[in-house]
PDB file of C-alpha atoms and ligand atoms in Angstrom:
ATOM      1  CA  MET A 776     -31.981 -12.912 -15.199  1.00  0.00           C
ATOM      2  CA  ASN A 777     -29.562 -10.596 -13.491  1.00  0.00           C
ATOM      3  CA  ASN A 778     -26.770 -11.629 -11.179  1.00  0.00           C
ATOM      4  CA  GLN A 779     -29.070 -11.330  -8.150  1.00  0.00           C
ATOM      5  CA  ALA A 780     -31.143 -14.141  -9.708  1.00  0.00           C
ATOM      6  CA  HIS A 781     -31.058 -16.846  -7.123  1.00  0.00           C
ATOM      7  CA  LYS A 782     -30.458 -14.892  -3.978  1.00  0.00           C
ATOM      8  CA  LEU A 783     -33.030 -14.779  -1.248  1.00  0.00           C
ATOM      9  CA  ILE A 784     -33.560 -12.999   2.030  1.00  0.00           C
ATOM     10  CA  ILE A 785     -35.106 -14.690   5.017  1.00  0.00           C
ATOM     11  CA  ILE A 786     -36.554 -12.779   7.928  1.00  0.00           C
ATOM     12  CA  ALA A 787     -37.427 -15.018  10.840  1.00  0.00           C
ATOM     13  CA  ALA A 788     -38.539 -14.281  14.354  1.00  0.00           C
ATOM     14  CA  PRO A 789     -41.040 -15.278  16.984  1.00  0.00           C
ATOM     15  CA  SER A 790     -44.547 -14.072  16.183  1.00  0.00           C
ATOM     16  CA  GLY A 791     -44.939 -10.498  17.514  1.00  0.00           C
ATOM     17  CA  SER A 792     -41.265  -9.511  17.150  1.00  0.00           C
ATOM     18  CA  GLY A 793     -42.004  -6.939  14.480  1.00  0.00           C
ATOM     19  CA  LYS A 794     -40.703  -8.904  11.522  1.00  0.00           C
ATOM     20  CA  THR A 795     -43.796  -8.194   9.439  1.00  0.00           C
ATOM     21  CA  SER A 796     -43.426  -4.428   9.999  1.00  0.00           C
ATOM     22  CA  ILE A 797     -39.739  -4.591   9.084  1.00  0.00           C
ATOM     23  CA  THR A 798     -40.504  -6.656   5.984  1.00  0.00           C
ATOM     24  CA  LYS A 799     -43.178  -4.144   4.896  1.00  0.00           C
ATOM     25  CA  TYR A 800     -40.741  -1.268   5.327  1.00  0.00           C
ATOM     26  CA  LEU A 801     -38.191  -3.025   3.102  1.00  0.00           C
ATOM     27  CA  LEU A 802     -40.759  -3.939   0.444  1.00  0.00           C
ATOM     28  CA  ASN A 803     -42.009  -0.341   0.244  1.00  0.00           C
ATOM     29  CA  LYS A 804     -38.525   1.046  -0.105  1.00  0.00           C
ATOM     30  CA  TYR A 805     -36.989  -1.495  -2.508  1.00  0.00           C
ATOM     31  CA  PRO A 806     -39.194  -2.619  -5.419  1.00  0.00           C
ATOM     32  CA  ILE A 807     -36.561  -5.209  -6.376  1.00  0.00           C
ATOM     33  CA  LEU A 808     -37.578  -7.159  -3.257  1.00  0.00           C
ATOM     34  CA  SER A 809     -40.730  -9.217  -3.541  1.00  0.00           C
ATOM     35  CA  LEU A 810     -42.583 -10.944  -0.724  1.00  0.00           C
ATOM     36  CA  SER A 811     -42.759 -14.696  -1.084  1.00  0.00           C
ATOM     37  CA  ILE A 812     -46.382 -15.653  -0.486  1.00  0.00           C
ATOM     38  CA  SER A 813     -46.479 -18.876   1.496  1.00  0.00           C
ATOM     39  CA  ALA A 814     -49.082 -21.586   1.443  1.00  0.00           C
ATOM     40  CA  ALA A 815     -50.905 -22.072   4.759  1.00  0.00           C
ATOM     41  CA  THR A 816     -53.717 -24.180   6.137  1.00  0.00           C
ATOM     42  CA  ARG A 817     -54.881 -21.836   8.893  1.00  0.00           C
ATOM     43  CA  LYS A 818     -58.150 -19.961   8.444  1.00  0.00           C
ATOM     44  CA  PRO A 819     -57.845 -16.473   6.914  1.00  0.00           C
ATOM     45  CA  ARG A 820     -58.136 -13.658   9.484  1.00  0.00           C
ATOM     46  CA  GLU A 821     -60.586 -10.855   8.863  1.00  0.00           C
ATOM     47  CA  GLY A 822     -59.479  -8.852   5.841  1.00  0.00           C
ATOM     48  CA  GLU A 823     -57.025 -11.481   4.589  1.00  0.00           C
ATOM     49  CA  GLN A 824     -57.389 -12.603   0.995  1.00  0.00           C
ATOM     50  CA  ASN A 825     -56.340 -15.773  -0.730  1.00  0.00           C
ATOM     51  CA  GLY A 826     -53.177 -15.190  -2.773  1.00  0.00           C
ATOM     52  CA  VAL A 827     -52.358 -11.923  -0.967  1.00  0.00           C
ATOM     53  CA  GLN A 828     -51.225 -12.786   2.590  1.00  0.00           C
ATOM     54  CA  TYR A 829     -51.132 -16.532   1.910  1.00  0.00           C
ATOM     55  CA  HIS A 830     -52.274 -19.137  -0.534  1.00  0.00           C
ATOM     56  CA  PHE A 831     -54.856 -20.607   1.833  1.00  0.00           C
ATOM     57  CA  LEU A 832     -55.085 -24.355   1.264  1.00  0.00           C
ATOM     58  CA  SER A 833     -57.048 -27.188   2.793  1.00  0.00           C
ATOM     59  CA  GLU A 834     -54.951 -29.655   4.736  1.00  0.00           C
ATOM     60  CA  SER A 835     -55.472 -32.302   2.067  1.00  0.00           C
ATOM     61  CA  ASP A 836     -54.326 -29.965  -0.724  1.00  0.00           C
ATOM     62  CA  PHE A 837     -51.307 -29.002   1.350  1.00  0.00           C
ATOM     63  CA  ARG A 838     -50.430 -32.673   1.862  1.00  0.00           C
ATOM     64  CA  LYS A 839     -50.746 -33.317  -1.862  1.00  0.00           C
ATOM     65  CA  LYS A 840     -48.222 -30.590  -2.500  1.00  0.00           C
ATOM     66  CA  ILE A 841     -45.863 -32.149   0.057  1.00  0.00           C
ATOM     67  CA  GLU A 842     -46.182 -35.477  -1.791  1.00  0.00           C
ATOM     68  CA  ALA A 843     -45.531 -33.767  -5.111  1.00  0.00           C
ATOM     69  CA  ASP A 844     -42.346 -32.170  -3.690  1.00  0.00           C
ATOM     70  CA  ASP A 845     -43.713 -28.706  -4.442  1.00  0.00           C
ATOM     71  CA  PHE A 846     -42.258 -27.087  -1.304  1.00  0.00           C
ATOM     72  CA  VAL A 847     -38.739 -25.870  -0.759  1.00  0.00           C
ATOM     73  CA  GLU A 848     -39.571 -26.016   2.972  1.00  0.00           C
ATOM     74  CA  TRP A 849     -42.675 -26.532   5.073  1.00  0.00           C
ATOM     75  CA  GLU A 850     -43.435 -26.767   8.783  1.00  0.00           C
ATOM     76  CA  MET A 851     -46.325 -27.341  11.095  1.00  0.00           C
ATOM     77  CA  VAL A 852     -45.678 -23.965  12.696  1.00  0.00           C
ATOM     78  CA  TYR A 853     -48.559 -24.142  15.156  1.00  0.00           C
ATOM     79  CA  GLN A 854     -50.485 -27.193  16.266  1.00  0.00           C
ATOM     80  CA  GLY A 855     -52.618 -28.221  13.347  1.00  0.00           C
ATOM     81  CA  SER A 856     -51.511 -25.483  10.916  1.00  0.00           C
ATOM     82  CA  TYR A 857     -49.083 -26.083   8.095  1.00  0.00           C
ATOM     83  CA  TYR A 858     -47.096 -23.305   6.421  1.00  0.00           C
ATOM     84  CA  GLY A 859     -44.726 -23.712   3.497  1.00  0.00           C
ATOM     85  CA  THR A 860     -42.748 -21.980   0.779  1.00  0.00           C
ATOM     86  CA  LEU A 861     -43.623 -23.180  -2.704  1.00  0.00           C
ATOM     87  CA  LYS A 862     -40.766 -23.693  -5.166  1.00  0.00           C
ATOM     88  CA  SER A 863     -42.992 -22.128  -7.827  1.00  0.00           C
ATOM     89  CA  GLU A 864     -43.330 -18.963  -5.721  1.00  0.00           C
ATOM     90  CA  LEU A 865     -39.567 -18.433  -5.479  1.00  0.00           C
ATOM     91  CA  GLN A 866     -39.199 -19.151  -9.203  1.00  0.00           C
ATOM     92  CA  ARG A 867     -41.990 -16.690 -10.046  1.00  0.00           C
ATOM     93  CA  ILE A 868     -40.049 -13.953  -8.230  1.00  0.00           C
ATOM     94  CA  TRP A 869     -36.656 -14.853  -9.716  1.00  0.00           C
ATOM     95  CA  ASP A 870     -38.254 -14.879 -13.169  1.00  0.00           C
ATOM     96  CA  LEU A 871     -39.176 -11.225 -12.575  1.00  0.00           C
ATOM     97  CA  SER A 872     -35.463 -10.576 -11.808  1.00  0.00           C
ATOM     98  CA  LYS A 873     -36.466  -9.776  -8.245  1.00  0.00           C
ATOM     99  CA  ILE A 874     -35.234 -11.070  -4.910  1.00  0.00           C
ATOM    100  CA  PRO A 875     -37.650 -13.031  -2.740  1.00  0.00           C
ATOM    101  CA  ILE A 876     -38.005 -11.933   0.852  1.00  0.00           C
ATOM    102  CA  LEU A 877     -39.426 -14.608   3.119  1.00  0.00           C
ATOM    103  CA  ASP A 878     -41.208 -13.996   6.401  1.00  0.00           C
ATOM    104  CA  ILE A 879     -41.130 -17.502   7.858  1.00  0.00           C
ATOM    105  CA  ASP A 880     -40.682 -19.348  11.124  1.00  0.00           C
ATOM    106  CA  VAL A 881     -37.329 -20.193  12.659  1.00  0.00           C
ATOM    107  CA  LYS A 882     -37.187 -23.875  11.704  1.00  0.00           C
ATOM    108  CA  GLY A 883     -38.196 -23.199   8.095  1.00  0.00           C
ATOM    109  CA  ALA A 884     -35.537 -20.495   7.947  1.00  0.00           C
ATOM    110  CA  ILE A 885     -32.836 -22.858   9.199  1.00  0.00           C
ATOM    111  CA  HIS A 886     -33.833 -25.484   6.613  1.00  0.00           C
ATOM    112  CA  LEU A 887     -33.611 -22.952   3.815  1.00  0.00           C
ATOM    113  CA  GLN A 888     -30.278 -21.709   5.076  1.00  0.00           C
ATOM    114  CA  GLN A 889     -28.962 -25.281   4.893  1.00  0.00           C
ATOM    115  CA  GLN A 890     -30.099 -25.515   1.267  1.00  0.00           C
ATOM    116  CA  PHE A 891     -29.064 -22.081   0.031  1.00  0.00           C
ATOM    117  CA  GLY A 892     -25.951 -21.365   2.114  1.00  0.00           C
ATOM    118  CA  ASP A 893     -24.379 -18.038   1.253  1.00  0.00           C
ATOM    119  CA  THR A 894     -26.805 -17.284  -1.568  1.00  0.00           C
ATOM    120  CA  CYS A 895     -29.295 -16.452   1.156  1.00  0.00           C
ATOM    121  CA  LEU A 896     -29.159 -13.962   3.979  1.00  0.00           C
ATOM    122  CA  SER A 897     -30.972 -15.073   7.112  1.00  0.00           C
ATOM    123  CA  ILE A 898     -31.881 -12.459   9.687  1.00  0.00           C
ATOM    124  CA  PHE A 899     -33.324 -13.189  13.111  1.00  0.00           C
ATOM    125  CA  ILE A 900     -35.432 -10.386  14.584  1.00  0.00           C
ATOM    126  CA  GLU A 901     -35.280 -10.534  18.340  1.00  0.00           C
ATOM    127  CA  PRO A 902     -37.933  -8.968  20.608  1.00  0.00           C
ATOM    128  CA  PRO A 903     -36.616  -6.993  23.622  1.00  0.00           C
ATOM    129  CA  SER A 904     -38.174  -9.575  25.964  1.00  0.00           C
ATOM    130  CA  ILE A 905     -40.834 -12.267  26.118  1.00  0.00           C
ATOM    131  CA  GLU A 906     -42.970  -9.922  28.254  1.00  0.00           C
ATOM    132  CA  GLU A 907     -42.818  -7.202  25.596  1.00  0.00           C
ATOM    133  CA  LEU A 908     -43.650  -9.748  22.912  1.00  0.00           C
ATOM    134  CA  LYS A 909     -46.707 -10.852  24.893  1.00  0.00           C
ATOM    135  CA  ASN A 910     -47.852  -7.220  25.176  1.00  0.00           C
ATOM    136  CA  ARG A 911     -47.457  -6.719  21.430  1.00  0.00           C
ATOM    137  CA  LEU A 912     -49.446  -9.839  20.622  1.00  0.00           C
ATOM    138  CA  MET A 913     -52.194  -8.805  23.052  1.00  0.00           C
ATOM    139  CA  SER A 914     -52.460  -5.310  21.579  1.00  0.00           C
ATOM    140  CA  ARG A 915     -52.730  -6.812  18.084  1.00  0.00           C
ATOM    141  CA  GLY A 916     -56.024  -8.300  19.240  1.00  0.00           C
ATOM    142  CA  THR A 917     -55.959 -11.206  16.793  1.00  0.00           C
ATOM    143  CA  GLU A 918     -55.240 -13.995  19.278  1.00  0.00           C
ATOM    144  CA  THR A 919     -57.436 -16.072  21.532  1.00  0.00           C
ATOM    145  CA  ALA A 920     -56.098 -16.848  25.025  1.00  0.00           C
ATOM    146  CA  GLU A 921     -55.055 -20.257  23.746  1.00  0.00           C
ATOM    147  CA  SER A 922     -53.302 -19.080  20.589  1.00  0.00           C
ATOM    148  CA  LEU A 923     -51.585 -16.329  22.605  1.00  0.00           C
ATOM    149  CA  ALA A 924     -50.211 -18.869  25.088  1.00  0.00           C
ATOM    150  CA  ASN A 925     -49.194 -21.071  22.171  1.00  0.00           C
ATOM    151  CA  ARG A 926     -47.298 -18.248  20.454  1.00  0.00           C
ATOM    152  CA  VAL A 927     -45.584 -17.090  23.664  1.00  0.00           C
ATOM    153  CA  ASN A 928     -44.386 -20.620  24.487  1.00  0.00           C
ATOM    154  CA  LYS A 929     -43.146 -21.093  20.969  1.00  0.00           C
ATOM    155  CA  ALA A 930     -41.349 -17.731  21.087  1.00  0.00           C
ATOM    156  CA  SER A 931     -39.185 -18.773  24.055  1.00  0.00           C
ATOM    157  CA  TYR A 932     -38.213 -21.920  22.181  1.00  0.00           C
ATOM    158  CA  GLU A 933     -37.492 -20.031  18.968  1.00  0.00           C
ATOM    159  CA  MET A 934     -35.257 -17.544  20.763  1.00  0.00           C
ATOM    160  CA  SER A 935     -32.887 -20.414  21.515  1.00  0.00           C
ATOM    161  CA  PHE A 936     -32.122 -20.671  17.779  1.00  0.00           C
ATOM    162  CA  ARG A 937     -30.985 -17.077  17.346  1.00  0.00           C
ATOM    163  CA  ASN A 938     -27.329 -18.076  16.984  1.00  0.00           C
ATOM    164  CA  HIS A 939     -28.061 -20.246  13.942  1.00  0.00           C
ATOM    165  CA  PHE A 940     -28.731 -17.188  11.799  1.00  0.00           C
ATOM    166  CA  HIS A 941     -26.354 -15.167   9.660  1.00  0.00           C
ATOM    167  CA  LYS A 942     -27.387 -11.977  11.472  1.00  0.00           C
ATOM    168  CA  THR A 943     -29.493 -10.893  14.466  1.00  0.00           C
ATOM    169  CA  ILE A 944     -31.349  -7.613  14.922  1.00  0.00           C
ATOM    170  CA  LEU A 945     -32.748  -6.551  18.292  1.00  0.00           C
ATOM    171  CA  ASN A 946     -36.097  -4.827  17.739  1.00  0.00           C
ATOM    172  CA  LYS A 947     -36.305  -2.389  20.635  1.00  0.00           C
ATOM    173  CA  ASP A 948     -37.152   0.553  18.422  1.00  0.00           C
ATOM    174  CA  LEU A 949     -38.814  -0.241  15.110  1.00  0.00           C
ATOM    175  CA  ALA A 950     -37.201   2.600  13.118  1.00  0.00           C
ATOM    176  CA  VAL A 951     -33.720   1.597  14.288  1.00  0.00           C
ATOM    177  CA  ALA A 952     -34.374  -2.086  13.589  1.00  0.00           C
ATOM    178  CA  CYS A 953     -35.609  -1.216  10.067  1.00  0.00           C
ATOM    179  CA  ALA A 954     -32.486   0.837   9.342  1.00  0.00           C
ATOM    180  CA  GLU A 955     -30.184  -1.885  10.675  1.00  0.00           C
ATOM    181  CA  THR A 956     -31.919  -4.584   8.637  1.00  0.00           C
ATOM    182  CA  GLU A 957     -31.734  -2.407   5.539  1.00  0.00           C
ATOM    183  CA  LYS A 958     -27.990  -2.015   6.014  1.00  0.00           C
ATOM    184  CA  LEU A 959     -27.508  -5.802   6.289  1.00  0.00           C
ATOM    185  CA  ILE A 960     -29.436  -6.321   3.055  1.00  0.00           C
ATOM    186  CA  LYS A 961     -27.495  -3.642   1.200  1.00  0.00           C
ATOM    187  CA  ASP A 962     -24.233  -5.269   2.268  1.00  0.00           C
ATOM    188  CA  PHE A 963     -25.485  -8.709   1.222  1.00  0.00           C
ATOM    189  CA  LEU A 964     -26.547  -7.440  -2.209  1.00  0.00           C
ATOM    190  CA  GLY A 965     -23.344  -5.448  -2.635  1.00  0.00           C
ATOM    191  CA  TRP A 966     -25.122  -2.073  -2.960  1.00  0.00           C
TER     192      TRP A 966
HETATM  193  P1  5GP B2476     -49.365 -16.148  11.030  1.00  0.00           P
HETATM  194  O1  5GP B2476     -50.332 -17.268  11.308  1.00  0.00           O
HETATM  195  O2  5GP B2476     -49.292 -15.169  12.171  1.00  0.00           O
HETATM  196  O3  5GP B2476     -49.615 -15.476   9.698  1.00  0.00           O
HETATM  197  O4  5GP B2476     -47.921 -16.781  10.864  1.00  0.00           O
HETATM  198  C1  5GP B2476     -47.480 -17.708  11.757  1.00  0.00           C
HETATM  199  C2  5GP B2476     -46.015 -17.997  11.562  1.00  0.00           C
HETATM  200  O5  5GP B2476     -45.800 -18.794  10.402  1.00  0.00           O
HETATM  201  C3  5GP B2476     -45.134 -16.770  11.400  1.00  0.00           C
HETATM  202  O6  5GP B2476     -44.009 -16.932  12.267  1.00  0.00           O
HETATM  203  C4  5GP B2476     -44.720 -16.847   9.976  1.00  0.00           C
HETATM  204  O7  5GP B2476     -43.475 -16.238   9.771  1.00  0.00           O
HETATM  205  C5  5GP B2476     -44.668 -18.338   9.739  1.00  0.00           C
HETATM  206  N1  5GP B2476     -44.705 -18.683   8.325  1.00  0.00           N
HETATM  207  C6  5GP B2476     -45.381 -18.043   7.364  1.00  0.00           C
HETATM  208  N2  5GP B2476     -45.160 -18.613   6.177  1.00  0.00           N
HETATM  209  C7  5GP B2476     -44.298 -19.627   6.387  1.00  0.00           C
HETATM  210  C8  5GP B2476     -43.675 -20.592   5.531  1.00  0.00           C
HETATM  211  O8  5GP B2476     -43.849 -20.612   4.328  1.00  0.00           O
HETATM  212  N3  5GP B2476     -42.851 -21.476   6.123  1.00  0.00           N
HETATM  213  C9  5GP B2476     -42.604 -21.486   7.445  1.00  0.00           C
HETATM  214  N4  5GP B2476     -41.751 -22.400   7.898  1.00  0.00           N
HETATM  215  N5  5GP B2476     -43.163 -20.606   8.278  1.00  0.00           N
HETATM  216  C10 5GP B2476     -44.008 -19.682   7.765  1.00  0.00           C
END
């Protein structure tokens, strides 16, 4: 393993803040970064495949993994849906001498930050406003009225945790936010 072995990068943000787009940009540009594929109990959306976007698990399988201490963190992110980072997934990436990049919710991110301290870099991606976030979620077309309301309410709550992160990026303009995030990562990795 190289000296980057046990570092990790956490990108957290309310749903619809653009964190997935920023993460994709980073993954395309830096092959040393590898997306940590979480386990989740929600139903796959159209086009999603098991083992690609998530390891889709039944609730009972997820609970078994909690019992077995297989997760480095897990949360019930939305009512009834569990999401978690498997220890084996981080290890798989470190074993490839790569650096895991995690796209996870705010609470999970804070838990990981408590465990990893300065060996991780936690970045909070902030939407310009709750209104803008709502528009983005609506244009994505993947949410029902109920799940949209759920995500918007949760977003306001999550915004209150922004100061717990190592760094914050305001995503007003995606290209600018990508460049700023890239700079933070380069500094963290000493490039
Ligand atoms: P979605 O259902 O839209 O794919 O994701 C819902 C939320 O769950 C997103 O905010 C995403 O970042 C978060 N999430 C995904 N994987 C994990 C995980 O392993 N742990 C935690 N705590 N949150 C996760």
